[in-house]
C-alpha atoms as a printed R data frame, in Angstrom:
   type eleno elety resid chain resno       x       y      z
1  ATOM     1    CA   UNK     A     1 124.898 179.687 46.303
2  ATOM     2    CA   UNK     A     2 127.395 177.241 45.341
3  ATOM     3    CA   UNK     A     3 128.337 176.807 41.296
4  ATOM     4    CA   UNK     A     4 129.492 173.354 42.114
5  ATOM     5    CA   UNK     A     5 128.583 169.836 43.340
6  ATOM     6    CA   UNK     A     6 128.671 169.862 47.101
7  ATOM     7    CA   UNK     A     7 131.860 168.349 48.542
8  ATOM     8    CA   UNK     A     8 131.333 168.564 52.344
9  ATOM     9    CA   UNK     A     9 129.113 169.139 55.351
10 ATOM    10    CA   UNK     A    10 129.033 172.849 55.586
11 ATOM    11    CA   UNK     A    11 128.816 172.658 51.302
12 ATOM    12    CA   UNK     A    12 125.476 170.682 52.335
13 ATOM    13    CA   UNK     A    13 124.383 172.986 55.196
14 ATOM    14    CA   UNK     A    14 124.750 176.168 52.662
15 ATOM    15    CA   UNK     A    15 122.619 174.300 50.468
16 ATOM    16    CA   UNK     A    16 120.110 173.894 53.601
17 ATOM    17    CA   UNK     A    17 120.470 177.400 54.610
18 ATOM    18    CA   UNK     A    18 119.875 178.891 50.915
19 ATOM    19    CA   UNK     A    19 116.358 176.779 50.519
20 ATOM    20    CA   UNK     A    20 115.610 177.975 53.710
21 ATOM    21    CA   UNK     A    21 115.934 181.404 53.339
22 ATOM    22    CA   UNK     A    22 114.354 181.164 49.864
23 ATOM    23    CA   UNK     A    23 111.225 179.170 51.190
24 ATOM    24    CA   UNK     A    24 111.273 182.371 53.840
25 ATOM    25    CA   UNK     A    25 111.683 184.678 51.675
26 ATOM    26    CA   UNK     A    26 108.464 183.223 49.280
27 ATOM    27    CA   UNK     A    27 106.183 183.025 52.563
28 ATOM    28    CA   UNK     A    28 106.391 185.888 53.100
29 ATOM    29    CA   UNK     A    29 106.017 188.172 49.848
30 ATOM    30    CA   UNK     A    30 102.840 185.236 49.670
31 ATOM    31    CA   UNK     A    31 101.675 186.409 53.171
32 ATOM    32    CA   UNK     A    32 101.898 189.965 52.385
33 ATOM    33    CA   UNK     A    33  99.371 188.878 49.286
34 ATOM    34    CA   UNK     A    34  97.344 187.286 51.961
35 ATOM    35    CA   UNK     A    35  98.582 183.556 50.519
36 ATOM    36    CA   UNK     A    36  99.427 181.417 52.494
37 ATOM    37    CA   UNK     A    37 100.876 177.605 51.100
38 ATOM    38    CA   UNK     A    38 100.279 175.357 53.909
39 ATOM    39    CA   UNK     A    39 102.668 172.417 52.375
40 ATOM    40    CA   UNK     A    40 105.672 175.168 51.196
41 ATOM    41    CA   UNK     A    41 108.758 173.174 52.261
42 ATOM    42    CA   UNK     A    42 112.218 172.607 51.205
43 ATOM    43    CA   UNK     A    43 113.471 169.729 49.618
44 ATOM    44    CA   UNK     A    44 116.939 168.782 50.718
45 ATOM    45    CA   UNK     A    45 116.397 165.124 49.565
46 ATOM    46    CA   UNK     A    46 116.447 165.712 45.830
47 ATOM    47    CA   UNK     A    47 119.718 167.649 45.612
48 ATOM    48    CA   UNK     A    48 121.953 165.280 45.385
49 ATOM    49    CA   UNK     A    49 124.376 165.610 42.683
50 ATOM    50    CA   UNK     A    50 123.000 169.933 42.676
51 ATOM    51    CA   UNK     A    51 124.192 172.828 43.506
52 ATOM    52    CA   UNK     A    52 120.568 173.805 45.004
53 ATOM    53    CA   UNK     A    53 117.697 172.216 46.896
54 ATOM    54    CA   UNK     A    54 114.498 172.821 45.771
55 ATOM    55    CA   UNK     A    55 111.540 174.558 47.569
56 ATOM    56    CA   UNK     A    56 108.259 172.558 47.221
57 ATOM    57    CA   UNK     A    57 105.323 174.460 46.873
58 ATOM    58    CA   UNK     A    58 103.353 171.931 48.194
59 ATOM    59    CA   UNK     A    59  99.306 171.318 47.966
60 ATOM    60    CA   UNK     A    60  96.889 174.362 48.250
61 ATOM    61    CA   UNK     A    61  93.171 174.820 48.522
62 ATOM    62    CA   UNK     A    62  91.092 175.644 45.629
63 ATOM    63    CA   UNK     A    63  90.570 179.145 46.868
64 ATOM    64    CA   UNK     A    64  94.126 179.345 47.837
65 ATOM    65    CA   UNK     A    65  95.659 178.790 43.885
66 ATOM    66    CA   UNK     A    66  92.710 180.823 42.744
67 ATOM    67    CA   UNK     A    67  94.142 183.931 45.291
68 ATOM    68    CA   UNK     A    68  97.849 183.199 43.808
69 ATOM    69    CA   UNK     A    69  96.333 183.072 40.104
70 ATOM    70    CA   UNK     A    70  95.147 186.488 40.819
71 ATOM    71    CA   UNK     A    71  98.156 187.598 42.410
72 ATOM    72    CA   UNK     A    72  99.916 186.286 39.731
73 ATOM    73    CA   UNK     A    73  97.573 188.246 37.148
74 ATOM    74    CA   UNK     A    74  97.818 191.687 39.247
75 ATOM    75    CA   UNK     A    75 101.836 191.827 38.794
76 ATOM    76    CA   UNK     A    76 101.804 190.732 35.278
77 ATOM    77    CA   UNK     A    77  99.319 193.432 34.777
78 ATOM    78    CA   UNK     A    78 101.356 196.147 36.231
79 ATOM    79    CA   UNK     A    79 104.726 194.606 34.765
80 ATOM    80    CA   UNK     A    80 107.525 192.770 36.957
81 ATOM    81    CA   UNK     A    81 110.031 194.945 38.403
């Protein structure tokens, strides 16, 4: 992750390449919960002047941020690692 503002192309493709691999990463901890975000995307466009893109969560069904609510719940429960 870079700690400052982007100065290049391949500054701008490690920002691509992080939100990438952190949208990855969040599919698929949610898919192992049996969650699935239909709209989870990353958001390149808003990082201008970052050091990071952002990963949009996107819409979900009503059943869908029920599931993650409970999900949610269920690790709070048992206390983050």
């Amino acid at each position: 992750m870079l700690t400052e503002e982007p100065q290049n192309k391949e500054d701008w493709r490690q920002i691509t390449k992080d939100a990438q691999e952190a949208r990855d990463a969040l599919a698929a901890a949610l898919r192992d919960a049996g969650i699935t975000l239909p709209s989870l995307t990353t958001d390149i466009a808003t990082s201008a002047g970052r050091t990071t893109a952002l990963v949009d969560l996107g819409r979900c069904s009503v059943e869908t941020a029920h599931r993650l609510a409970s999900a949610l719940r269920e690790v709070s429960r048992r206390g983050a690692p």
